[in-house]
């Protein structure tokens, strides 16, 4: 089916809650993707951050193919080796914790919110989150998301969320009272425009949490699983959270979400208090294990750091030549180029040149490339973006 017939199909049968490009994508390989007219696109935003190994990474494809023929789904009333091994792989790369499995980022955060309320004394229920943050679309995670535009018309929201400016420790301290149970934060804000915290901020949150008996929750849905060049972003800052949530890249594009916490805290999520029917299913687990192993076998954390250096150098240089670039923020394959102008036309012009990018927070061009992007592809993508940004600056 061609792109225009597919668009018609959507008009008739699919709820129009997304702004979609009029393009029907049919297959992908690494950082390339093709539409039904056989146009080739270079994808610097594969799978909205989920395809950290690019499209259809062979090792993950193989693991899923093998697993799907053996066992697709059994309920969490049974043990499954593959889920246990997945938990071990995640635990050994992070802080030695235990895992609760679900299917998405918002669900992982809901689990974290419930855990925080269950783990702390009964009167404690308030959670401090941050302006510009993003935690998901279900009502708890949505309330945690301190961005009014996402709340419009949906109230009343969930009680007990207080918002502080990102980076402002004093504001956090003022919000803490005897009903506060947790602080929830993205160690690097994604949707909020690839915002890197000021020095000492996460350390300060750790101290406030410790001093006041709060759980420190890091939402690593976007930053986790190698995106920043470490397994998890918290490892850059030398601050270990009590709870960490993962999704997006965790299964290379198969639906999967995880909440990790320490063995001391984990029993507070006691039997009967939380569940996810599909959580930790064998296919997600097989994909999750293959994802981590492929990154390790192919030494992709090092490649991620190299790509980050490449993008930073290129865009910092471009900033000198192009007056619409305000700031360049890069950690591994998480790239934010903040403009002084609206970013949507830049994304549109890149699309016309068959380069897939994203704009977030109005003025931030965001790239979440695959960690196995080749240097030639990185060069190709930067060249197009440079042309487009210069042409927009000249308008
Ligand atoms: C995408 C995202 C979420 C929500 O994940 P879903 O899988 O869409 O529910 C939560 N937190 C962060 C930091 C994200 O980037």
Short mmCIF file of N, CA, C and O in Angstrom, two decimals, residues 167-259:
data_model
loop_
_atom_site.label_atom_id
_atom_site.label_comp_id
_atom_site.label_asym_id
_atom_site.label_seq_id
_atom_site.Cartn_x
_atom_site.Cartn_y
_atom_site.Cartn_z
N UNK A 167 17.10 22.00 38.79
CA UNK A 167 18.40 22.57 39.17
C UNK A 167 18.37 23.40 40.45
O UNK A 167 19.41 23.83 40.92
N UNK A 168 17.17 23.62 41.00
CA UNK A 168 17.03 24.53 42.15
C UNK A 168 16.87 23.76 43.47
O UNK A 168 15.78 23.38 43.86
N UNK A 169 18.00 23.54 44.14
CA UNK A 169 17.98 22.75 45.38
C UNK A 169 17.22 23.45 46.50
O UNK A 169 16.53 22.80 47.30
N UNK A 170 17.36 24.77 46.54
CA UNK A 170 16.67 25.52 47.61
C UNK A 170 15.17 25.36 47.51
O UNK A 170 14.47 25.19 48.52
N UNK A 171 14.67 25.42 46.28
CA UNK A 171 13.22 25.26 46.07
C UNK A 171 12.77 23.87 46.53
O UNK A 171 11.70 23.72 47.12
N UNK A 172 13.60 22.87 46.27
CA UNK A 172 13.25 21.51 46.69
C UNK A 172 13.18 21.44 48.21
O UNK A 172 12.22 20.93 48.80
N UNK A 173 14.19 22.01 48.84
CA UNK A 173 14.25 21.98 50.30
C UNK A 173 13.00 22.62 50.91
O UNK A 173 12.43 22.10 51.87
N UNK A 174 12.56 23.72 50.32
CA UNK A 174 11.37 24.42 50.83
C UNK A 174 10.10 23.59 50.67
O UNK A 174 9.16 23.72 51.45
N UNK A 175 10.07 22.74 49.65
CA UNK A 175 8.85 21.94 49.39
C UNK A 175 8.74 20.73 50.31
O UNK A 175 7.66 20.16 50.47
N UNK A 176 9.85 20.31 50.90
CA UNK A 176 9.83 19.09 51.71
C UNK A 176 9.11 19.34 53.03
O UNK A 176 9.40 20.30 53.74
N UNK A 177 8.13 18.49 53.32
CA UNK A 177 7.51 18.54 54.65
C UNK A 177 7.31 17.11 55.16
O UNK A 177 7.79 16.16 54.52
N UNK A 178 6.62 16.97 56.28
CA UNK A 178 6.53 15.63 56.90
C UNK A 178 5.61 14.69 56.11
O UNK A 178 5.52 13.51 56.42
N UNK A 179 4.98 15.21 55.03
CA UNK A 179 4.17 14.35 54.16
C UNK A 179 4.89 13.95 52.87
O UNK A 179 4.34 13.23 52.05
N UNK A 180 6.11 14.43 52.69
CA UNK A 180 6.85 14.12 51.46
C UNK A 180 7.43 12.71 51.54
O UNK A 180 7.99 12.33 52.57
N UNK A 181 7.30 11.94 50.45
CA UNK A 181 7.87 10.59 50.45
C UNK A 181 8.98 10.40 49.42
O UNK A 181 9.76 9.46 49.54
N UNK A 182 9.06 11.27 48.42
CA UNK A 182 10.06 11.00 47.37
C UNK A 182 10.36 12.24 46.55
O UNK A 182 9.59 13.20 46.50
N UNK A 183 11.51 12.19 45.89
CA UNK A 183 11.89 13.15 44.86
C UNK A 183 12.07 12.33 43.58
O UNK A 183 12.75 11.30 43.59
N UNK A 184 11.44 12.78 42.51
CA UNK A 184 11.53 12.05 41.24
C UNK A 184 12.08 12.98 40.16
O UNK A 184 11.56 14.08 39.98
N UNK A 185 13.12 12.53 39.48
CA UNK A 185 13.81 13.44 38.55
C UNK A 185 14.45 12.66 37.41
O UNK A 185 14.85 11.51 37.58
N UNK A 186 14.51 13.29 36.26
CA UNK A 186 15.33 12.75 35.17
C UNK A 186 16.76 13.25 35.38
O UNK A 186 16.98 14.46 35.47
N UNK A 187 17.76 12.37 35.45
CA UNK A 187 19.13 12.84 35.65
C UNK A 187 19.60 13.77 34.52
O UNK A 187 20.45 14.62 34.75
N UNK A 188 19.06 13.58 33.32
CA UNK A 188 19.18 14.57 32.25
C UNK A 188 17.77 14.68 31.67
O UNK A 188 17.19 13.65 31.31
N UNK A 189 17.22 15.88 31.60
CA UNK A 189 15.86 16.00 31.06
C UNK A 189 15.88 15.76 29.55
O UNK A 189 16.69 16.35 28.83
N UNK A 190 14.98 14.90 29.08
CA UNK A 190 14.91 14.57 27.66
C UNK A 190 13.93 15.46 26.92
O UNK A 190 14.32 16.41 26.22
N UNK A 191 12.62 15.15 27.11
CA UNK A 191 11.54 15.94 26.50
C UNK A 191 11.72 17.43 26.78
O UNK A 191 11.39 18.27 25.96
N UNK A 192 12.24 17.75 27.95
CA UNK A 192 12.42 19.14 28.36
C UNK A 192 13.55 19.85 27.61
O UNK A 192 13.88 20.98 27.93
N UNK A 193 14.19 19.16 26.66
CA UNK A 193 15.17 19.83 25.81
C UNK A 193 16.61 19.41 26.04
O UNK A 193 17.52 20.21 25.84
N UNK A 194 16.84 18.14 26.43
CA UNK A 194 18.19 17.65 26.72
C UNK A 194 18.88 18.63 27.68
O UNK A 194 19.86 19.29 27.36
N UNK A 195 18.30 18.74 28.85
CA UNK A 195 18.86 19.66 29.85
C UNK A 195 19.71 18.90 30.85
O UNK A 195 19.26 17.96 31.50
N UNK A 196 20.96 19.32 30.94
CA UNK A 196 21.94 18.66 31.80
C UNK A 196 21.91 19.39 33.14
O UNK A 196 21.93 20.62 33.17
N UNK A 197 21.86 18.66 34.26
CA UNK A 197 21.71 19.35 35.54
C UNK A 197 22.97 20.14 35.92
O UNK A 197 24.08 19.74 35.56
N UNK A 198 22.81 21.25 36.64
CA UNK A 198 23.99 21.99 37.11
C UNK A 198 24.81 21.12 38.07
O UNK A 198 24.27 20.22 38.72
N UNK A 199 26.10 21.39 38.12
CA UNK A 199 27.00 20.61 38.98
C UNK A 199 26.47 20.61 40.41
O UNK A 199 26.04 21.64 40.93
N UNK A 200 26.48 19.44 41.03
CA UNK A 200 26.08 19.34 42.43
C UNK A 200 24.58 19.14 42.65
O UNK A 200 24.15 18.84 43.76
N UNK A 201 23.78 19.30 41.60
CA UNK A 201 22.33 19.23 41.77
C UNK A 201 21.87 17.83 42.22
O UNK A 201 21.17 17.68 43.23
N UNK A 202 22.32 16.80 41.48
CA UNK A 202 21.85 15.45 41.83
C UNK A 202 22.43 15.02 43.18
O UNK A 202 21.75 14.37 43.98
N UNK A 203 23.67 15.42 43.46
CA UNK A 203 24.27 15.15 44.78
C UNK A 203 23.43 15.81 45.87
O UNK A 203 23.19 15.22 46.92
N UNK A 204 23.02 17.04 45.61
CA UNK A 204 22.20 17.78 46.57
C UNK A 204 20.86 17.09 46.81
O UNK A 204 20.38 17.03 47.95
N UNK A 205 20.27 16.57 45.74
CA UNK A 205 19.00 15.84 45.90
C UNK A 205 19.21 14.57 46.74
O UNK A 205 18.38 14.22 47.58
N UNK A 206 20.34 13.91 46.48
CA UNK A 206 20.65 12.69 47.25
C UNK A 206 20.72 13.03 48.74
O UNK A 206 20.17 12.31 49.59
N UNK A 207 21.39 14.13 49.05
CA UNK A 207 21.54 14.52 50.45
C UNK A 207 20.19 14.90 51.06
O UNK A 207 19.87 14.48 52.18
N UNK A 208 19.39 15.66 50.33
CA UNK A 208 18.06 16.03 50.85
C UNK A 208 17.21 14.79 51.08
O UNK A 208 16.49 14.70 52.09
N UNK A 209 17.30 13.84 50.17
CA UNK A 209 16.53 12.60 50.33
C UNK A 209 17.00 11.85 51.58
O UNK A 209 16.18 11.41 52.40
N UNK A 210 18.30 11.74 51.73
CA UNK A 210 18.85 11.03 52.89
C UNK A 210 18.48 11.72 54.21
O UNK A 210 18.09 11.09 55.17
N UNK A 211 18.63 13.03 54.23
CA UNK A 211 18.38 13.78 55.46
C UNK A 211 16.92 13.73 55.88
O UNK A 211 16.59 13.88 57.06
N UNK A 212 16.03 13.55 54.89
CA UNK A 212 14.60 13.63 55.19
C UNK A 212 13.85 12.30 55.04
O UNK A 212 12.62 12.28 55.09
N UNK A 213 14.60 11.22 54.84
CA UNK A 213 13.95 9.91 54.72
C UNK A 213 13.08 9.76 53.49
O UNK A 213 12.02 9.13 53.52
N UNK A 214 13.51 10.35 52.37
CA UNK A 214 12.75 10.25 51.12
C UNK A 214 13.41 9.27 50.16
O UNK A 214 14.62 9.07 50.21
N UNK A 215 12.63 8.71 49.27
CA UNK A 215 13.22 7.91 48.19
C UNK A 215 13.63 8.84 47.05
O UNK A 215 12.90 9.76 46.70
N UNK A 216 14.81 8.59 46.50
CA UNK A 216 15.27 9.33 45.33
C UNK A 216 15.04 8.45 44.10
O UNK A 216 15.62 7.37 43.98
N UNK A 217 14.14 8.92 43.24
CA UNK A 217 13.74 8.15 42.05
C UNK A 217 14.35 8.81 40.82
O UNK A 217 14.11 10.00 40.58
N UNK A 218 15.13 8.07 40.05
CA UNK A 218 15.64 8.59 38.78
C UNK A 218 14.85 7.98 37.64
O UNK A 218 14.81 6.75 37.49
N UNK A 219 14.22 8.83 36.86
CA UNK A 219 13.54 8.38 35.64
C UNK A 219 14.59 8.33 34.53
O UNK A 219 14.98 9.35 33.98
N UNK A 220 15.04 7.11 34.25
CA UNK A 220 16.05 6.91 33.18
C UNK A 220 15.41 6.26 31.96
O UNK A 220 16.07 5.54 31.21
N UNK A 221 14.13 6.53 31.77
CA UNK A 221 13.43 5.96 30.62
C UNK A 221 14.11 6.36 29.31
O UNK A 221 14.24 5.56 28.39
N UNK A 222 14.57 7.61 29.25
CA UNK A 222 15.23 8.08 28.03
C UNK A 222 16.76 7.98 28.11
O UNK A 222 17.42 7.75 27.11
N UNK A 223 17.31 8.16 29.30
CA UNK A 223 18.78 8.23 29.44
C UNK A 223 19.42 6.87 29.68
O UNK A 223 20.65 6.76 29.61
N UNK A 224 18.60 5.86 29.98
CA UNK A 224 19.14 4.57 30.43
C UNK A 224 19.64 3.68 29.31
O UNK A 224 19.50 3.99 28.12
N UNK A 225 20.23 2.56 29.71
CA UNK A 225 20.63 1.48 28.79
C UNK A 225 21.66 1.92 27.77
O UNK A 225 21.63 1.46 26.61
N UNK A 226 22.58 2.78 28.16
CA UNK A 226 23.71 3.08 27.28
C UNK A 226 23.59 4.37 26.50
O UNK A 226 24.57 4.82 25.88
N UNK A 227 22.45 5.00 26.51
CA UNK A 227 22.22 6.22 25.72
C UNK A 227 23.32 7.27 25.92
O UNK A 227 23.73 7.95 25.00
N UNK A 228 23.78 7.41 27.17
CA UNK A 228 24.72 8.50 27.47
C UNK A 228 26.19 8.05 27.43
O UNK A 228 27.08 8.85 27.70
N UNK A 229 26.42 6.78 27.10
CA UNK A 229 27.81 6.29 27.07
C UNK A 229 28.19 5.52 28.32
O UNK A 229 29.23 4.88 28.38
N UNK A 230 27.36 5.61 29.35
CA UNK A 230 27.43 4.69 30.49
C UNK A 230 26.15 3.85 30.45
O UNK A 230 25.19 4.22 29.78
N UNK A 231 26.12 2.76 31.20
CA UNK A 231 24.88 1.97 31.19
C UNK A 231 23.71 2.84 31.61
O UNK A 231 22.64 2.81 31.00
N UNK A 232 23.93 3.64 32.66
CA UNK A 232 22.85 4.50 33.15
C UNK A 232 23.42 5.89 33.41
O UNK A 232 24.58 6.02 33.81
N UNK A 233 22.60 6.92 33.22
CA UNK A 233 23.11 8.29 33.33
C UNK A 233 23.59 8.61 34.74
O UNK A 233 24.52 9.38 34.93
N UNK A 234 22.96 7.97 35.76
CA UNK A 234 23.37 8.30 37.13
C UNK A 234 24.85 8.00 37.34
O UNK A 234 25.51 8.62 38.19
N UNK A 235 25.39 7.06 36.56
CA UNK A 235 26.79 6.68 36.72
C UNK A 235 27.76 7.80 36.30
O UNK A 235 28.92 7.79 36.69
N UNK A 236 27.27 8.78 35.54
CA UNK A 236 28.10 9.94 35.22
C UNK A 236 28.29 10.85 36.42
O UNK A 236 29.25 11.61 36.49
N UNK A 237 27.30 10.84 37.30
CA UNK A 237 27.25 11.88 38.33
C UNK A 237 27.69 11.38 39.70
O UNK A 237 27.75 12.15 40.65
N UNK A 238 27.96 10.09 39.79
CA UNK A 238 28.37 9.52 41.08
C UNK A 238 27.28 9.61 42.13
O UNK A 238 27.57 9.73 43.33
N UNK A 239 26.02 9.58 41.69
CA UNK A 239 24.89 9.61 42.62
C UNK A 239 24.01 8.40 42.32
O UNK A 239 23.56 8.23 41.19
N UNK A 240 23.79 7.56 43.31
CA UNK A 240 22.98 6.37 43.08
C UNK A 240 21.57 6.59 43.60
O UNK A 240 21.40 6.99 44.75
N UNK A 241 20.57 6.36 42.76
CA UNK A 241 19.18 6.53 43.23
C UNK A 241 18.73 5.32 44.04
O UNK A 241 19.39 4.28 44.04
N UNK A 242 17.60 5.48 44.72
CA UNK A 242 16.97 4.34 45.41
C UNK A 242 16.11 3.54 44.44
O UNK A 242 15.89 2.35 44.62
N UNK A 243 15.60 4.26 43.45
CA UNK A 243 14.69 3.66 42.47
C UNK A 243 15.07 4.20 41.11
O UNK A 243 15.37 5.39 40.98
N UNK A 244 15.06 3.33 40.11
CA UNK A 244 15.36 3.78 38.74
C UNK A 244 14.32 3.18 37.81
O UNK A 244 13.98 2.00 37.95
N UNK A 245 13.81 4.00 36.89
CA UNK A 245 12.85 3.47 35.92
C UNK A 245 13.45 3.48 34.53
O UNK A 245 14.21 4.38 34.15
N UNK A 246 13.11 2.46 33.76
CA UNK A 246 13.62 2.27 32.40
C UNK A 246 12.49 1.90 31.46
O UNK A 246 11.50 1.30 31.88
N UNK A 247 12.63 2.25 30.21
CA UNK A 247 11.74 1.75 29.16
C UNK A 247 12.43 2.08 27.83
O UNK A 247 13.61 1.77 27.70
N UNK A 248 11.74 2.73 26.92
CA UNK A 248 12.29 3.09 25.61
C UNK A 248 13.30 2.05 25.09
O UNK A 248 12.90 1.03 24.57
N UNK A 249 14.61 2.30 25.22
CA UNK A 249 15.60 1.45 24.56
C UNK A 249 15.80 0.09 25.22
O UNK A 249 16.53 -0.75 24.71
N UNK A 250 15.14 -0.15 26.34
CA UNK A 250 15.49 -1.32 27.17
C UNK A 250 15.32 -2.65 26.42
O UNK A 250 16.02 -3.61 26.69
N UNK A 251 14.38 -2.69 25.46
CA UNK A 251 14.20 -3.92 24.66
C UNK A 251 14.39 -3.64 23.17
O UNK A 251 13.83 -4.36 22.33
N UNK A 252 15.12 -2.59 22.84
CA UNK A 252 15.39 -2.26 21.42
C UNK A 252 14.14 -2.06 20.59
O UNK A 252 14.15 -2.30 19.38
N UNK A 253 13.05 -1.63 21.20
CA UNK A 253 11.85 -1.34 20.42
C UNK A 253 10.69 -2.30 20.67
O UNK A 253 9.55 -2.01 20.33
N UNK A 254 10.97 -3.45 21.25
CA UNK A 254 9.89 -4.30 21.77
C UNK A 254 9.39 -3.61 23.04
O UNK A 254 10.18 -3.02 23.77
N UNK A 255 8.07 -3.65 23.28
CA UNK A 255 7.54 -2.96 24.46
C UNK A 255 8.10 -3.56 25.74
O UNK A 255 8.04 -4.78 25.95
N UNK A 256 8.64 -2.70 26.59
CA UNK A 256 9.16 -3.17 27.87
C UNK A 256 9.43 -2.00 28.79
O UNK A 256 9.83 -0.92 28.34
N UNK A 257 9.16 -2.18 30.07
CA UNK A 257 9.47 -1.17 31.07
C UNK A 257 9.97 -1.87 32.31
O UNK A 257 9.65 -3.05 32.55
N UNK A 258 10.78 -1.17 33.09
CA UNK A 258 11.36 -1.77 34.29
C UNK A 258 11.43 -0.73 35.40
O UNK A 258 11.74 0.43 35.14
N UNK A 259 11.15 -1.16 36.61
CA UNK A 259 11.51 -0.36 37.77
C UNK A 259 12.50 -1.17 38.59
O UNK A 259 12.24 -2.33 38.93
#
